[in-house]
Amino acid sequence: MFEKVALVGIGLIGSSLARAIRQNHLAGHVAISTRSPETLKRAEQLGLGDSYTTDAAEAVRDADLVIVSVPVGASEAVAKQIAPALKPGAILTDVGSTKLSVIAQMQPHVPAGVHFIPGHPLAGTEDSGPDSGFADLFRNRWCIFTPLPGTDPAALERLSEFWRRCGANIDTMDADHHDRTLAIVSHLPHIIAYNIVGTADDLQTVTKQEVIKYSASGFRDFTRLAASDPTMWRDVCLHNKDAILEMLARFSEDLASLQRAIRWGDGEKLFDLFTRTRAIRRSIIEAGQDIDAPNFGRQVAEQPAKP
Amino acid sequence: MFEKVALVGIGLIGSSLARAIRQNHLAGHVAISTRSPETLKRAEQLGLGDSYTTDAAEAVRDADLVIVSVPVGASEAVAKQIAPALKPGAILTDVGSTKLSVIAQMQPHVPAGVHFIPGHPLAGTEDSGPDSGFADLFRNRWCIFTPLPGTDPAALERLSEFWRRCGANIDTMDADHHDRTLAIVSHLPHIIAYNIVGTADDLQTVTKQEVIKYSASGFRDFTRLAASDPTMWRDVCLHNKDAILEMLARFSEDLASLQRAIRWGDGEKLFDLFTRTRAIRRSIIEAGQDIDAPNFGRQVAEQPAKP
């Protein structure tokens, strides 16, 4: 599909892209760039690409497609660095979890003649780094584009086809709507998970060892999201502030109301909420976005529980 | 191990016990009782026991072990009903998620000579009803007893051995500590999950269809707990009120502080919390309480995502 693809950033998403590109024969040459010499070396050991450099400008030179996969707070620095080296006619995209901020950081630096198409594949795991990627990460997941006014339809279609061949489904929407949507489906869940794990960690009446031992009764589900990459999530919080604060306000308002129902023994209200929420899981399974098996189909841990 | 075991209630836990008893040859006769004729019929179709009745008193007659597996709010009614029929020397236990309340509801009705030992196996899935049980549910999970003063050590050991043969590990603690511990490891996570799914369901700027489509970016994890049995969880909220309200207050306090860090752009504070929470997941996996695979080892959904 492309003669040369440059991957700037080679963490979970970048390294999954590298593997998907190879598996689906989507590029003649994959150039890999990352700031950290250790990470770059690891990518080379894994054989993820065809050339390796810590200089992002060198990686993007002559590339037909440039994919920036870095924490969103690093977007402007990367854009500044690569802008002079971008080839006219190249497609420049990103994978950041917030779009208004990434656009504000990158767009001013994009040279005329380069097609900048902001994107966000909704895929990931709690792991990070070049070892954690896998070629199937994007299969059955959505990739959202938030094209700017005047985007070349042919470039958008070419990029869409690239992502489809990586296994993804394509949606487009405006950046503002993307940021609100992700605030509720992704950012709030992660923040809540981080928060509850922090609360449990701070308790003194219940020991940390007890929290760990008895975590299978619910708590462990939250620890997965709360094990996600700290740099990435710090940047998401700082760069989608308004939408996140709005969702947090709604969540807290609803929680106060639920707390009041518990305090005053309003069983009917509790039962109504707990019934209503059940239907959503069914819809998610029907939409192919989660597995239809109890406990996420987890296998019972092989090792015996330790006291 | 026992000549006759009576199971009062045949939902997820009761029917898993029935299957575990059969698989491990733990009883000569299993008597099954539930209030609902439909559920009882289903249990009979599934061949879960040896006798079936909607009359709990009839089921417990001559039983050496009686296990009450009903929503905690029904504990007193069941205790009243079965008390006159309990055999002297029998062991009476339960599986309720709150212990102070269950003890207060049941103990006054237990006849002298019957060994009442409150219990709670920390095991379950988001499913409910007799079809949802399976024999391995308790494997590698903890079963907590909260024995009353003066409990016969031989009866406690016999009940412990029964649960060990069902695959569980045994712990004992006082009922008050149990209720606080479960409030943080189980009750708060469920309440928070119900709440966030409710918040998302109520949004108007983001459609329900979008929440479902894009749920794999974090939200879907919460929908599993929020699909749990509404009656059971209403009763837990009503019967462990004090401990739950205490944990909710701590959670909300921490969330307010996190929200403030987001509003004021305190990246260092965010990064510190997000780093600290990562370690807990590792400990849970090392303790054999969760699977060591990204995304809970979920298989990618087989069916294609629907637009």
Coordinates of N, CA, C and O in Angstrom, one line a residue, chain A residues 97 99 119-124 137-147 168-190 224-225 233 247 280-281 283-290, chain B residues 196 200 203 205-223 295 298 305-307:
Chain A
S97 N -5.3 9.7 22.2 CA -6.6 9.5 22.8 C -7.4 10.8 22.9 O -8.6 10.8 23.3
K99 N -8.2 14.6 20.8 CA -8.0 15.0 19.4 C -8.0 16.6 19.3 O -7.1 17.1 18.6
G119 N -6.2 10.8 14.0 CA -6.9 9.5 14.1 C -6.7 9.0 15.5 O -5.9 9.4 16.3
H120 N -7.6 8.0 15.8 CA -7.5 7.3 17.1 C -8.0 5.9 17.1 O -9.3 5.7 17.0
P121 N -7.2 4.9 17.0 CA -7.7 3.5 17.1 C -8.0 3.2 18.6 O -7.2 3.4 19.5
L122 N -9.3 2.8 18.8 CA -9.8 2.5 20.1 C -9.4 1.0 20.4 O -10.2 0.1 20.4
A123 N -8.1 0.9 20.7 CA -7.6 -0.5 21.0 C -6.4 -0.4 22.0 O -5.7 0.6 22.0
G124 N -6.2 -1.4 22.8 CA -5.1 -1.3 23.7 C -5.2 -2.4 24.7 O -6.2 -3.1 24.7
L137 N -4.2 -6.6 17.4 CA -4.7 -5.7 18.4 C -5.9 -4.9 17.8 O -6.9 -4.5 18.6
F138 N -5.9 -4.6 16.6 CA -6.9 -3.7 16.0 C -8.1 -4.4 15.4 O -9.1 -3.8 14.9
R139 N -8.0 -5.7 15.4 CA -9.1 -6.5 14.8 C -10.4 -6.3 15.5 O -10.5 -6.4 16.7
N140 N -11.5 -5.9 14.7 CA -12.8 -5.7 15.3 C -12.9 -4.4 16.2 O -13.9 -4.3 16.9
R141 N -11.9 -3.7 16.2 CA -11.9 -2.4 17.0 C -12.2 -1.3 16.1 O -12.1 -1.4 14.8
W142 N -12.6 -0.1 16.6 CA -12.9 1.0 15.8 C -11.7 2.0 15.7 O -11.0 2.2 16.7
C143 N -11.5 2.6 14.5 CA -10.5 3.6 14.4 C -11.3 4.9 14.0 O -12.0 4.9 13.0
I144 N -11.2 5.9 14.8 CA -11.9 7.1 14.6 C -11.0 8.2 14.0 O -10.0 8.5 14.5
F145 N -11.5 8.8 12.8 CA -10.8 9.9 12.3 C -11.6 11.2 12.6 O -12.8 11.2 12.6
T146 N -10.8 12.3 12.8 CA -11.5 13.6 13.0 C -10.9 14.5 12.0 O -10.1 15.4 12.4
P147 N -11.3 14.4 10.7 CA -10.6 15.2 9.7 C -10.9 16.7 9.8 O -12.0 17.1 10.2
A168 N -9.2 -2.9 11.5 CA -10.1 -2.0 12.2 C -11.3 -1.6 11.3 O -11.3 -1.8 10.1
N169 N -12.4 -1.1 12.0 CA -13.5 -0.5 11.4 C -13.3 1.0 11.5 O -12.8 1.5 12.5
I170 N -13.8 1.7 10.5 CA -13.6 3.2 10.4 C -14.8 4.0 10.8 O -15.9 3.7 10.3
D171 N -14.6 5.0 11.6 CA -15.7 6.0 11.8 C -15.0 7.4 11.7 O -13.8 7.6 11.9
T172 N -15.8 8.4 11.3 CA -15.3 9.8 11.4 C -16.3 10.6 12.2 O -17.5 10.4 12.2
M173 N -15.8 11.6 12.9 CA -16.6 12.5 13.6 C -15.8 13.8 13.9 O -14.6 13.8 13.6
D174 N -16.4 14.9 14.4 CA -15.6 16.0 14.7 C -14.8 15.8 16.0 O -15.2 15.0 16.9
A175 N -13.7 16.6 16.1 CA -12.8 16.4 17.2 C -13.4 16.6 18.6 O -13.2 15.9 19.6
D176 N -14.3 17.6 18.6 CA -15.0 17.9 19.9 C -15.9 16.8 20.4 O -15.8 16.4 21.5
H177 N -16.6 16.2 19.4 CA -17.5 15.1 19.8 C -16.6 13.8 20.2 O -17.0 13.1 21.1
H178 N -15.5 13.6 19.5 CA -14.6 12.5 19.8 C -14.2 12.7 21.3 O -14.2 11.7 22.1
D179 N -13.8 13.9 21.7 CA -13.2 14.1 23.0 C -14.2 13.9 24.1 O -13.9 13.3 25.2
R180 N -15.5 14.3 23.8 CA -16.6 14.0 24.8 C -16.9 12.5 24.9 O -17.1 12.0 26.0
T181 N -16.9 11.9 23.7 CA -17.3 10.5 23.7 C -16.2 9.7 24.4 O -16.5 8.8 25.3
L182 N -14.9 9.9 24.1 CA -13.9 9.2 24.8 C -13.8 9.5 26.3 O -13.4 8.7 27.1
A183 N -14.2 10.7 26.7 CA -14.2 11.1 28.1 C -15.1 10.1 28.9 O -14.8 9.7 30.0
I184 N -16.2 9.7 28.3 CA -17.1 8.8 29.0 C -16.8 7.3 28.8 O -16.8 6.5 29.7
V185 N -16.4 6.9 27.6 CA -16.2 5.5 27.4 C -14.8 5.0 27.7 O -14.5 3.8 27.9
S186 N -13.8 5.9 27.9 CA -12.5 5.5 28.2 C -11.8 6.3 29.3 O -11.3 5.7 30.3
H187 N -11.9 7.6 29.3 CA -11.1 8.4 30.2 C -11.7 8.3 31.6 O -11.0 8.1 32.6
L188 N -13.0 8.5 31.8 CA -13.6 8.4 33.1 C -13.4 7.0 33.7 O -13.0 6.9 34.8
P189 N -13.7 5.9 32.9 CA -13.4 4.6 33.5 C -12.0 4.4 34.0 O -11.8 3.9 35.1
H190 N -11.0 4.9 33.3 CA -9.6 4.8 33.7 C -9.4 5.6 35.0 O -8.8 5.1 36.0
R224 N -6.9 -3.8 36.4 CA -6.4 -3.9 35.1 C -6.3 -2.5 34.5 O -5.2 -2.1 34.0
L225 N -7.3 -1.7 34.5 CA -7.2 -0.4 33.9 C -6.2 0.4 34.7 O -5.5 1.3 34.1
W233 N -1.6 8.3 30.6 CA -2.8 8.7 31.2 C -2.7 10.0 31.9 O -3.7 10.8 32.0
M247 N -17.6 15.0 32.7 CA -18.1 13.7 33.0 C -17.9 13.3 34.5 O -18.8 12.7 35.1
I280 N -27.2 -2.9 29.2 CA -26.1 -2.4 28.4 C -25.0 -3.4 28.1 O -24.5 -3.5 27.0
R281 N -24.7 -4.3 29.1 CA -23.7 -5.3 28.8 C -24.2 -6.2 27.7 O -23.4 -6.6 26.8
S283 N -26.0 -5.5 25.2 CA -25.8 -4.8 23.9 C -24.4 -4.8 23.5 O -24.1 -4.9 22.3
I284 N -23.4 -4.6 24.4 CA -22.0 -4.6 24.1 C -21.6 -5.9 23.5 O -20.8 -6.0 22.6
I285 N -22.1 -7.0 24.1 CA -21.8 -8.3 23.6 C -22.3 -8.5 22.2 O -21.7 -9.0 21.3
E286 N -23.6 -8.1 22.0 CA -24.2 -8.2 20.7 C -23.5 -7.4 19.7 O -23.5 -7.8 18.5
A287 N -22.9 -6.3 20.1 CA -22.1 -5.5 19.1 C -20.7 -6.0 18.9 O -19.9 -5.4 18.2
G288 N -20.4 -7.2 19.4 CA -19.1 -7.8 19.2 C -17.9 -7.0 19.9 O -16.8 -7.2 19.5
Q289 N -18.3 -6.3 20.9 CA -17.2 -5.5 21.6 C -16.8 -6.1 23.0 O -16.0 -5.6 23.7
D290 N -17.4 -7.3 23.3 CA -16.8 -8.0 24.5 C -17.2 -9.5 24.3 O -18.1 -9.8 23.5
Chain B
I196 N -21.3 4.2 37.2 CA -20.7 4.8 36.0 C -21.5 4.3 34.7 O -21.7 5.1 33.8
A200 N -23.4 6.9 32.1 CA -23.2 6.8 30.6 C -24.6 6.6 30.0 O -24.8 7.2 28.9
L203 N -26.4 10.0 29.4 CA -25.9 11.1 28.7 C -26.7 11.4 27.5 O -27.3 10.5 26.9
T205 N -25.2 14.1 25.2 CA -24.3 14.5 24.2 C -23.6 13.4 23.5 O -23.1 13.5 22.4
V206 N -23.5 12.2 24.2 CA -23.0 11.0 23.6 C -24.1 10.0 23.6 O -24.7 9.8 24.6
T207 N -24.4 9.4 22.4 CA -25.5 8.5 22.4 C -25.2 7.1 23.0 O -24.0 6.7 23.1
K208 N -26.3 6.4 23.4 CA -26.1 5.1 24.0 C -25.4 4.2 22.9 O -24.6 3.3 23.3
Q209 N -25.8 4.3 21.7 CA -25.2 3.5 20.6 C -23.6 3.7 20.5 O -22.9 2.8 20.3
E210 N -23.2 5.0 20.7 CA -21.8 5.3 20.7 C -21.1 4.7 21.9 O -20.0 4.1 21.8
V211 N -21.7 4.7 23.1 CA -21.1 4.1 24.3 C -20.9 2.6 24.1 O -19.9 2.1 24.4
I212 N -21.9 2.0 23.4 CA -21.8 0.6 23.2 C -20.7 0.3 22.2 O -19.8 -0.6 22.4
K213 N -20.7 1.0 21.1 CA -19.7 0.8 20.0 C -18.3 0.9 20.5 O -17.4 0.1 20.1
Y214 N -18.1 2.0 21.3 CA -16.7 2.3 21.6 C -16.3 1.8 23.0 O -15.3 2.2 23.6
S215 N -17.1 0.9 23.5 CA -16.9 0.4 24.9 C -15.6 -0.3 25.2 O -15.1 -0.4 26.3
A216 N -14.9 -0.8 24.1 CA -13.7 -1.6 24.4 C -12.6 -0.7 24.9 O -11.5 -1.2 25.3
S217 N -12.7 0.6 24.8 CA -11.6 1.5 25.3 C -11.6 1.7 26.8 O -10.9 2.5 27.3
G218 N -12.4 0.8 27.5 CA -12.3 0.9 29.0 C -13.7 0.6 29.6 O -13.8 -0.2 30.6
F219 N -14.7 1.3 29.1 CA -16.0 1.2 29.7 C -16.5 -0.2 29.9 O -17.2 -0.6 30.9
R220 N -16.3 -1.1 28.9 CA -16.9 -2.5 28.9 C -16.5 -3.2 30.2 O -17.3 -4.0 30.7
D221 N -15.3 -2.9 30.8 CA -14.9 -3.6 32.0 C -15.9 -3.5 33.1 O -16.1 -4.4 33.9
F222 N -16.5 -2.3 33.2 CA -17.4 -1.9 34.3 C -18.8 -2.6 34.1 O -19.5 -2.8 35.0
T223 N -19.1 -2.8 32.8 CA -20.4 -3.4 32.5 C -20.6 -4.8 33.0 O -21.7 -5.3 33.2
N295 N -5.7 -7.7 29.0 CA -7.2 -7.8 28.7 C -7.9 -9.0 29.3 O -8.8 -9.5 28.8
R298 N -8.9 -12.1 27.3 CA -10.1 -12.1 26.5 C -9.7 -12.5 25.1 O -8.8 -12.0 24.5
A305 N -17.7 -6.5 14.3 CA -18.3 -5.4 15.0 C -19.4 -4.9 14.1 O -19.3 -4.8 12.9
K306 N -20.5 -4.5 14.7 CA -21.6 -3.9 13.9 C -21.6 -2.4 14.0 O -21.4 -1.9 15.1
P307 N -21.9 -1.8 12.9 CA -21.9 -0.3 12.9 C -23.1 0.3 13.8 O -23.9 -0.4 14.2

